[in-house]
XYZ file of C-alpha atoms in Angstrom:
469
model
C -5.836 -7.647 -121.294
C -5.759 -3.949 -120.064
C -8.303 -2.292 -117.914
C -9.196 1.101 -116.332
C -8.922 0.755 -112.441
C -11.398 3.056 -110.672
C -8.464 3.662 -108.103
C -5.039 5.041 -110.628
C -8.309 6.137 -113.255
C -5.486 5.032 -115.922
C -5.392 1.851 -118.463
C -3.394 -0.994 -116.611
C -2.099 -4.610 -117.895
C -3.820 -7.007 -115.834
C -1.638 -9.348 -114.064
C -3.329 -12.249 -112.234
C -2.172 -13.136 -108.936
C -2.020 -16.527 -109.610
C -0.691 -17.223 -113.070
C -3.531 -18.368 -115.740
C -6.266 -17.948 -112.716
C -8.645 -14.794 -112.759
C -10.865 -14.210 -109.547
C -13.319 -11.849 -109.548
C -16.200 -10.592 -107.199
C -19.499 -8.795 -108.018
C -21.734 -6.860 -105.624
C -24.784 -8.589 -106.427
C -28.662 -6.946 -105.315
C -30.521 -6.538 -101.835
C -33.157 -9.177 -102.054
C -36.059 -6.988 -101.328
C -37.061 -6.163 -104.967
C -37.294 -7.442 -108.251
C -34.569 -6.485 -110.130
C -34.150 -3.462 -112.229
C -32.084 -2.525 -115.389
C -29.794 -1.235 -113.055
C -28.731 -4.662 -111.850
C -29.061 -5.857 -115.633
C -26.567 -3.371 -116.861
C -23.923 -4.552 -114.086
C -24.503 -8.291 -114.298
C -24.290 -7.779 -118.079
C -20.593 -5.554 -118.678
C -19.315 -7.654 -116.089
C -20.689 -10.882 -118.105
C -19.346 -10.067 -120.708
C -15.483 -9.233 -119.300
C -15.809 -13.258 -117.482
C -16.422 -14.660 -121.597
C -13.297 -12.996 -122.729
C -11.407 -14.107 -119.797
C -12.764 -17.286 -120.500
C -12.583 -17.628 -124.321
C -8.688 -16.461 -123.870
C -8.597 -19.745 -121.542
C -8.290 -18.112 -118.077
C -9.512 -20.509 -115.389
C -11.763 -18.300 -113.617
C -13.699 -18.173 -110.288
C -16.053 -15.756 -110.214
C -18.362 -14.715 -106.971
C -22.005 -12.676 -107.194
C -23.074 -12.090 -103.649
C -26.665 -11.503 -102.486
C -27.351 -9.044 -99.688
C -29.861 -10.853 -97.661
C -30.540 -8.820 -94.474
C -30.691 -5.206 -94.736
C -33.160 -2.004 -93.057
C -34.974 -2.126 -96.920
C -35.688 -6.016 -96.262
C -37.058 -5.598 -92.742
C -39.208 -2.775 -93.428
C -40.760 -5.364 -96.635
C -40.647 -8.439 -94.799
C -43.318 -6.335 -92.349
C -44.913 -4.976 -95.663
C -45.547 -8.626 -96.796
C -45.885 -10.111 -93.543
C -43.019 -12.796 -94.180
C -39.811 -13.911 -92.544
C -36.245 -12.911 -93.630
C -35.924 -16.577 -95.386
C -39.183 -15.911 -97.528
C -38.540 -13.113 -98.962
C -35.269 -13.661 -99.845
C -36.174 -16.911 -101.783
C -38.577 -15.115 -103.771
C -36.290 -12.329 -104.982
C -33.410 -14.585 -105.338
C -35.054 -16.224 -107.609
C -37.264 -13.949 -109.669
C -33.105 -12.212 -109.776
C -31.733 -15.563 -111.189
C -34.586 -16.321 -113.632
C -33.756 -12.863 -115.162
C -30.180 -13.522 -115.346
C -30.874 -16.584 -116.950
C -32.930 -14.784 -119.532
C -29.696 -12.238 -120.538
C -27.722 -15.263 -120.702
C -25.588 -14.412 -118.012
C -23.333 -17.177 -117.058
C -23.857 -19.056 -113.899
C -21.308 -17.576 -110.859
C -19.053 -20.255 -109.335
C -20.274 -18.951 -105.658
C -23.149 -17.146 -104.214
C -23.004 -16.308 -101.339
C -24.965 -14.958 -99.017
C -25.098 -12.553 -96.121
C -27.019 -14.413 -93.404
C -24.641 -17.429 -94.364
C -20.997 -15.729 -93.328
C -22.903 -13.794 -89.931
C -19.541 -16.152 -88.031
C -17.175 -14.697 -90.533
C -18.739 -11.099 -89.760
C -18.755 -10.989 -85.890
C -14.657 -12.276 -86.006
C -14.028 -10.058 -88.644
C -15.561 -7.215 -86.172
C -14.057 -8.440 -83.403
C -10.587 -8.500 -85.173
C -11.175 -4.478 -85.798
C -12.165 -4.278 -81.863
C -9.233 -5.373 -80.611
C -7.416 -3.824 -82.540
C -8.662 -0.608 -81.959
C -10.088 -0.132 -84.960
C -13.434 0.207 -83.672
C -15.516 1.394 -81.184
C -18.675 0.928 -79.485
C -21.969 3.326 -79.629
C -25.130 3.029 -77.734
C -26.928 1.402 -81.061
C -24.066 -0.423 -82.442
C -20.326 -0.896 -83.182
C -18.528 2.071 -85.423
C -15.631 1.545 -87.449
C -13.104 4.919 -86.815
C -12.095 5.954 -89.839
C -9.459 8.333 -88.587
C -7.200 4.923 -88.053
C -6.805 4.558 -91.266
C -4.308 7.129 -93.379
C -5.643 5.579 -97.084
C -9.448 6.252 -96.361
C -10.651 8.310 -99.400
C -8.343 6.925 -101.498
C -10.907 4.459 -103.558
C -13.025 7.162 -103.860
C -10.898 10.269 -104.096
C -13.319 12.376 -101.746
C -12.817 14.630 -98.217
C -14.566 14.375 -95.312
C -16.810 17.803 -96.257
C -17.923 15.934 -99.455
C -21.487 14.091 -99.968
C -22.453 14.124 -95.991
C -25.738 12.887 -97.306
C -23.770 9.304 -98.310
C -22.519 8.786 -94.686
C -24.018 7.833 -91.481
C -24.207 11.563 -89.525
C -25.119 10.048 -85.835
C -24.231 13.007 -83.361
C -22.078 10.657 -81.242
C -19.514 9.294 -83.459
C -16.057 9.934 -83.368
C -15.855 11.285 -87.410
C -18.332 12.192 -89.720
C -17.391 9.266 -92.200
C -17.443 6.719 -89.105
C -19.737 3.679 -90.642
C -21.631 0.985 -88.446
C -20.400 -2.648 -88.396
C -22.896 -3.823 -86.097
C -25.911 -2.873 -85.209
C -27.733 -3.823 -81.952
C -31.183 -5.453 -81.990
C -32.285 -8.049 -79.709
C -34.091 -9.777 -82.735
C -31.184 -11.206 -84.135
C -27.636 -12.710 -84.020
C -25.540 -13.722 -80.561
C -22.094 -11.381 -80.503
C -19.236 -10.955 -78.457
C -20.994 -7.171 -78.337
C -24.472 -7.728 -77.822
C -27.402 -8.981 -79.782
C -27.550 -7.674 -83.432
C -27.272 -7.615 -87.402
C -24.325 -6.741 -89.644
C -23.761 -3.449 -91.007
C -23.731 -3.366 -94.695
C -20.379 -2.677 -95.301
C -18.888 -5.806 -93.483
C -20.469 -8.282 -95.744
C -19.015 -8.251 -98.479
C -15.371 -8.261 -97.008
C -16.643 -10.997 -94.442
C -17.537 -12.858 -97.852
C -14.914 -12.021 -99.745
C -12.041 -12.903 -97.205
C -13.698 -16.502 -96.249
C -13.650 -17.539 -100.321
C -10.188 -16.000 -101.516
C -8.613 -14.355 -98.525
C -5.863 -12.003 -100.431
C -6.280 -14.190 -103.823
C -8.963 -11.280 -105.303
C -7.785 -9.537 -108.869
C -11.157 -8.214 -109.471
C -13.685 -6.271 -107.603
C -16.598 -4.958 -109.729
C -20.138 -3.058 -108.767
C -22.014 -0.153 -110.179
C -20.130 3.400 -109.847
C -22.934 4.080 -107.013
C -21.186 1.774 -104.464
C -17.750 3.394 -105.172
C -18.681 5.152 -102.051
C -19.614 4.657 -99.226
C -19.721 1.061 -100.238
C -17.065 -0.227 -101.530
C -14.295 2.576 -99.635
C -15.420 0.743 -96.676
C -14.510 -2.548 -97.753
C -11.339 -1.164 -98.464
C -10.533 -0.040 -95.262
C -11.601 -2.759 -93.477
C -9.741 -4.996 -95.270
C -6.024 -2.984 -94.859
C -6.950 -2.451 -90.938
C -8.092 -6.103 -90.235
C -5.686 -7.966 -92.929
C -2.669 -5.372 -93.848
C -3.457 -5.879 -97.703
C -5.410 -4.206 -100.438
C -9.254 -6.471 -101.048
C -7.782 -6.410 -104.536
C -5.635 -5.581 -107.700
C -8.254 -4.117 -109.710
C -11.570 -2.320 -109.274
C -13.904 -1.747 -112.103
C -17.428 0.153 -111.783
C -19.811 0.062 -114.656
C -21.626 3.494 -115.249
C -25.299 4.894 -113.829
C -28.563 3.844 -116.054
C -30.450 6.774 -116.963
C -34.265 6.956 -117.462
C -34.823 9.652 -120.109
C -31.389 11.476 -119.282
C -32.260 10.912 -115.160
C -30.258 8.843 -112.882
C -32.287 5.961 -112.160
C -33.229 5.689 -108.063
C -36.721 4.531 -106.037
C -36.151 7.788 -105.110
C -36.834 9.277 -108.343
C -39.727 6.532 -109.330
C -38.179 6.529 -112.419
C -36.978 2.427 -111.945
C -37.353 -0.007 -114.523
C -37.702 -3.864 -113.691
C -36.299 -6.496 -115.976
C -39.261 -7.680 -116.565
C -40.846 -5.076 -117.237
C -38.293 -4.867 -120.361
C -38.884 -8.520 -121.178
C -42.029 -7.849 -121.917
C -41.617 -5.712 -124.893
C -38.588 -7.324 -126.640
C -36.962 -10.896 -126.606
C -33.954 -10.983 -123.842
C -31.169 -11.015 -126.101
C -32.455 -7.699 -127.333
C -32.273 -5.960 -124.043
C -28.758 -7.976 -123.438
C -27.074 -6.475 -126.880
C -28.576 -2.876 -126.196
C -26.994 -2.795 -122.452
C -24.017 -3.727 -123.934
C -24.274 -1.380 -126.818
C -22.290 2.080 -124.713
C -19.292 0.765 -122.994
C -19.345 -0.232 -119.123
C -17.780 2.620 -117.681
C -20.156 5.415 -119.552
C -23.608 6.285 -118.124
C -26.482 4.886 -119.733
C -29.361 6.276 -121.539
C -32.331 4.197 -121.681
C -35.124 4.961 -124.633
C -37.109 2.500 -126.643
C -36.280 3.322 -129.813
C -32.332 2.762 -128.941
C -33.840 -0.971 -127.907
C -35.702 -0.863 -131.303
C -32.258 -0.360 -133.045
C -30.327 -2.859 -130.894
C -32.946 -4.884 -132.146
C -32.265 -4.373 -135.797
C -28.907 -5.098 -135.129
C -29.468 -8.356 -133.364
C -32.032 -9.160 -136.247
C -29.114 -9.123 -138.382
C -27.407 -12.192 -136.756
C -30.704 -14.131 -136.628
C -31.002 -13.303 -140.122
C -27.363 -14.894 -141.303
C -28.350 -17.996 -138.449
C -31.678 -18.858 -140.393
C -29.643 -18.131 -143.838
C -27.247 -21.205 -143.123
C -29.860 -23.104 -141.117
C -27.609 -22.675 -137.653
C -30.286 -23.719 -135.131
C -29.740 -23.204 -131.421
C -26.248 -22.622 -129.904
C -25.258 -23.966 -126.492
C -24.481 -21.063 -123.847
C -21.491 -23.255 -122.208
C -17.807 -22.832 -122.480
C -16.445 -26.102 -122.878
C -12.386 -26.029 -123.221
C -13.147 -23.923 -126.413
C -10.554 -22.648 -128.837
C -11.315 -19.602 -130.754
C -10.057 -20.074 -134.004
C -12.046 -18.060 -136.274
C -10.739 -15.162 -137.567
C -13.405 -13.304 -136.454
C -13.317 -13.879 -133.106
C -9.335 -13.360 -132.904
C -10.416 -9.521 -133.792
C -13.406 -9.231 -132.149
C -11.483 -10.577 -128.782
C -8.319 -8.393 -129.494
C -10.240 -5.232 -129.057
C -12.095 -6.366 -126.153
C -9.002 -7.177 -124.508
C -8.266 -3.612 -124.420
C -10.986 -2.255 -121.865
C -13.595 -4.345 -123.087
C -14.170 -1.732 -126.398
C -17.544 -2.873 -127.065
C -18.265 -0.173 -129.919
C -15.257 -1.284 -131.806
C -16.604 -4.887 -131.247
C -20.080 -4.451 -132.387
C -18.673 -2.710 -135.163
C -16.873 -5.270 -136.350
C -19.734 -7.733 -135.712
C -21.868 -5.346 -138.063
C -19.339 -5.396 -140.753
C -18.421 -9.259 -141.035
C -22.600 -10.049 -141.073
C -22.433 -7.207 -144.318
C -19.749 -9.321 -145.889
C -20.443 -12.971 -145.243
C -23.856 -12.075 -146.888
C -21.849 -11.070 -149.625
C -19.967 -13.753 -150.114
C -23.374 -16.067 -149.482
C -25.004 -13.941 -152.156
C -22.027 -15.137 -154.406
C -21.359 -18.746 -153.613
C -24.178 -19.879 -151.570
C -23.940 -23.663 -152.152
C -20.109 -23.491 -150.545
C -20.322 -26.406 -148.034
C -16.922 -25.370 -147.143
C -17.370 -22.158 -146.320
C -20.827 -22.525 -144.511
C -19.015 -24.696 -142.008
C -16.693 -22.692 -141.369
C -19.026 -19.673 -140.759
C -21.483 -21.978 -138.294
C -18.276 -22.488 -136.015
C -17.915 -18.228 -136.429
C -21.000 -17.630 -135.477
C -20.970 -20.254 -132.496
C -18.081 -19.090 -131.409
C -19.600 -15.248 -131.450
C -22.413 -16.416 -129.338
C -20.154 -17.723 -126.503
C -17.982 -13.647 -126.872
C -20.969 -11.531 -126.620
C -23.697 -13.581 -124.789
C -26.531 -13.583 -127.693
C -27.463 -15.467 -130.851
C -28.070 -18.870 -128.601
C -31.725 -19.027 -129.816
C -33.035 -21.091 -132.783
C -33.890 -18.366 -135.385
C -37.995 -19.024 -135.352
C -37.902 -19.065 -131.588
C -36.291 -15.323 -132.164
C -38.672 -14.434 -134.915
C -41.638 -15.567 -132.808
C -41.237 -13.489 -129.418
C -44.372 -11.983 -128.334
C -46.844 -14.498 -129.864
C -49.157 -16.294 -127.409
C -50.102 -19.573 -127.387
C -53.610 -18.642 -128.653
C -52.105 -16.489 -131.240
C -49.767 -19.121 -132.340
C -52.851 -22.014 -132.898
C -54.635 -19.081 -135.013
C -51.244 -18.716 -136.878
C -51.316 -22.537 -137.256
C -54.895 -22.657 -137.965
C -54.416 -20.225 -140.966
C -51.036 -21.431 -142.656
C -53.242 -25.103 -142.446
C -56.040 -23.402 -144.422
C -53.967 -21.408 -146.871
C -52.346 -24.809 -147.535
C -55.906 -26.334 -148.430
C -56.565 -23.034 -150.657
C -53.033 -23.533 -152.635
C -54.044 -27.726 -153.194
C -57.717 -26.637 -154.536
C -56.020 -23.574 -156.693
C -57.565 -21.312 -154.881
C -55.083 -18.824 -155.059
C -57.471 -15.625 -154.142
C -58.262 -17.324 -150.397
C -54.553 -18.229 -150.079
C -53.588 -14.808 -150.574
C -56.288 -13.185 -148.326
C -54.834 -15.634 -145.779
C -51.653 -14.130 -145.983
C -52.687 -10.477 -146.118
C -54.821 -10.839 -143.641
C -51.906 -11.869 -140.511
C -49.594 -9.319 -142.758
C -51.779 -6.731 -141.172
C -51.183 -8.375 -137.816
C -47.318 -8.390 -138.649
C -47.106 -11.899 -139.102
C -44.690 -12.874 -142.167
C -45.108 -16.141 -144.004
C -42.382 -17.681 -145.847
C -42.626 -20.663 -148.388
C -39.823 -23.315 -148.127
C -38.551 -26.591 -148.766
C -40.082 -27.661 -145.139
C -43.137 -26.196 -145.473
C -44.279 -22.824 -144.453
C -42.504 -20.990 -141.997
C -43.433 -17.849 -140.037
C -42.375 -15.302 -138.165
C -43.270 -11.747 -135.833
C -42.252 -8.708 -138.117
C -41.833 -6.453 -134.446
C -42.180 -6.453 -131.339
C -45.672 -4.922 -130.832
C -48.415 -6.735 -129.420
C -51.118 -7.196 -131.647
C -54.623 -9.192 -131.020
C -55.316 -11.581 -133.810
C -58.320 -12.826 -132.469
């Protein structure tokens, strides 16, 4: 496995440090918001580089952290008139039902801010006494002078992106960050009543789960700095070792060639998405330009993920594969497919390559359908393929109907019924004029009817709403 570390910017083996064991942390979201495709594209890239760790039979612990008390929260939790605990069960889990849409696999911790506040004040008091820090009038600063490696995650000076750091008048440097602030509202301290800074908490979190055991930190490139610089130092100054081996950062999402930011208004929710194309769709097109790249969102670039995806469905409902489980389960990887497909993964996670290769085995498995479509043999063998595909990239789980069906409501779908039930009446009474008026008339609503074996089946020919009523 070789990866591009945000740190050396160069293509390096990864070496665990623990032999056959891969740990990994993700800087999950604030819980003040639903989440956006921001969140989606990290969660995603990052999804996908735990199932080829996994399918290559890595035992893997893997941490997604929720930010739980921050100045964004408080100012909502007044918004909404609701306490800290509130709000942060409702975004939590309006976060995890989306994950759970994209397939992404379930984290072995989550932890969360307001749970490690302990782990915080000793880990502040550690940089205290060691002279690492120093007390203000609103809080405690960390003094970034102390530290001879600061910059190096990030590669910056102190004269760049002043708009990034904290500029209080009184602090010793410009790049001094607060690791405690002081409010009478909240937590007991050895220095006074107050709330973490952001930058402790993830370093409070990730020291209490692996101490110096971390390979992998991830995030979005937008907490390279200050974020994730100031983890960094904290961790040399209060522990004498590097957080971790290897830091990956997946690119920016663009909203029509803009950097997406509340700032900009230009954010797009999850569900938002959801709502115009099944899940897996949105999954395959984040995964589409490779992690580190910025990404472009459009709809017609989800329309053409969506072909793509189609595709699989299509072979699925071909050899009847229903739905696939989304759990690894001491799985070997036999196929010969999947032996490619996770060889050039393994080299930076080169998801163009990948999806090319996807593309082209779909193109000649058809093929070879086309030619020998009764092999038993060879049908088997291409079920376990494609099962084994599903687990790699993190789509193709669904039965194919369910797929073919998204955006059909339950009213629609008893019209749908309703109509295939009366076409069938037409066809026994050979009245083959009102059968096919039946079946031109949901045509126009882009609903497909197929005759089988088992009856007829249907299916959504896009994903545009239509009213059938």
């Amino acid at each position: 496995m070789k990866l591009v570390d945000s740190i050396s910017k160069e293509k390096k083996e990864f070496i665990p440090k623990e032999k056959g064991k891969v740990n990994i942390y993700l800087c999950g979201p604030t819980t003040y918001d639903d989440a956006h495709l921001g969140h989606a594209r990290s969660s995603v890239c990052f999804d996908l580089l735990i199932r080829v760790f996994k399918a290559k039979g890595y035992n893997l612990c893997f941490v997604r952290n929720y930010t739980d008390i921050d100045d964004k929260i408080l100012k909502k939790m007044q918004e909404k008139n609701q306490s800290l605990e509130q709000l942060s069960e409702f975004y939590i889990k309006s976060y995890e039902e989306d994950m759970r849409a994209l397939n992404v696999l379930e984290p072995n911790h989550k932890p969360r801010a307001t749970h490690f506040i302990k782990d915080m004040i000793k880990l502040i008091q550690k940089l205290y006494n060691e002279n690492y820090a120093y007390i203000l009038e609103d809080g405690v600063y960390f003094d970034t002078s102390k530290d001879e490696k600061y910059f190096s995650l990030s590669k910056r000076d102190i004269f760049q992106n002043q708009s990034r750091l904290e500029n209080e008048v009184c602090k010793k440097n410009e790049s001094d960050f607060v690791l405690w602030k002081f409010d009478e509202k909240f937590y007991d301290s050895p220095f006074g009543k107050g709330r973490p800074g952001w930058h402790s908490e993830c370093i409070a979190m990730i020291q209490s789960i692996f101490e110096d055991k971390l390979d992998i930190h991830a995030g979005g490139i937008d907490l390279l700095f200050p974020h994730h610089e100031n983890e960094a130092t904290q961790c040399r100054c209060a522990y004498n070792y590097e957080i971790c081996n290897y830091w990956l950062h997946n690119g920016f999402v663009k909203i029509n060639n803009e950097k997406m930011s509340k700032s900009l208004n230009n954010s797009f929710f999850i569900k938002d998405a959801l709502k115009l194309f099944p899940a897996e769709v949105l999954r395959i097109y984040l995964l589409s330009t490779h992690y580190r790249a910025h990404f472009n969102y459009s709809l017609e670039d989800l329309q053409m993920s969506k072909k793509r995806l189609d595709k699989f469905y299509r072979l699925k409902k071909r050899i009847a594969l229903q739905k696939c489980d989304n759990k690894f389960e001491n799985e070997k990887f036999q196929s010969k497919i999947s032996q490619e497909i996770l060889f050039v993964l393994e080299d930076d996670l080169n998801i163009s390559k990948a999806l090319s290769l996807l593309d082209e085995f779909i193109v000649n498995v058809n093929l070879k359908l086309d030619k020998d479509g009764k092999n038993k043999v060879f049908k088997q063998e291409l079920s376990r393929s494609l099962k084994e595909l599903c687990l790699i990239f993190g789509f193709g789980f669904l039965d194919p109907s369910e797929y073919f069906q998204f955006g059909v409501s339950l009213e629609e779908r008893k019209f749908i019924e309703e109509q295939i039930f009366l076409r069938n009446e037409a066809k026994k009474n050979k009245d083959f004029v009102k059968a096919d008026e039946i079946r031109a008339n949901l045509l126009k609503h882009n609903i497909i009817l197929m005759d089988t074996q088992n009856g007829t089946l249907w299916e959504k020919n896009n994903a545009e709403k239509n009213d059938l009523n």
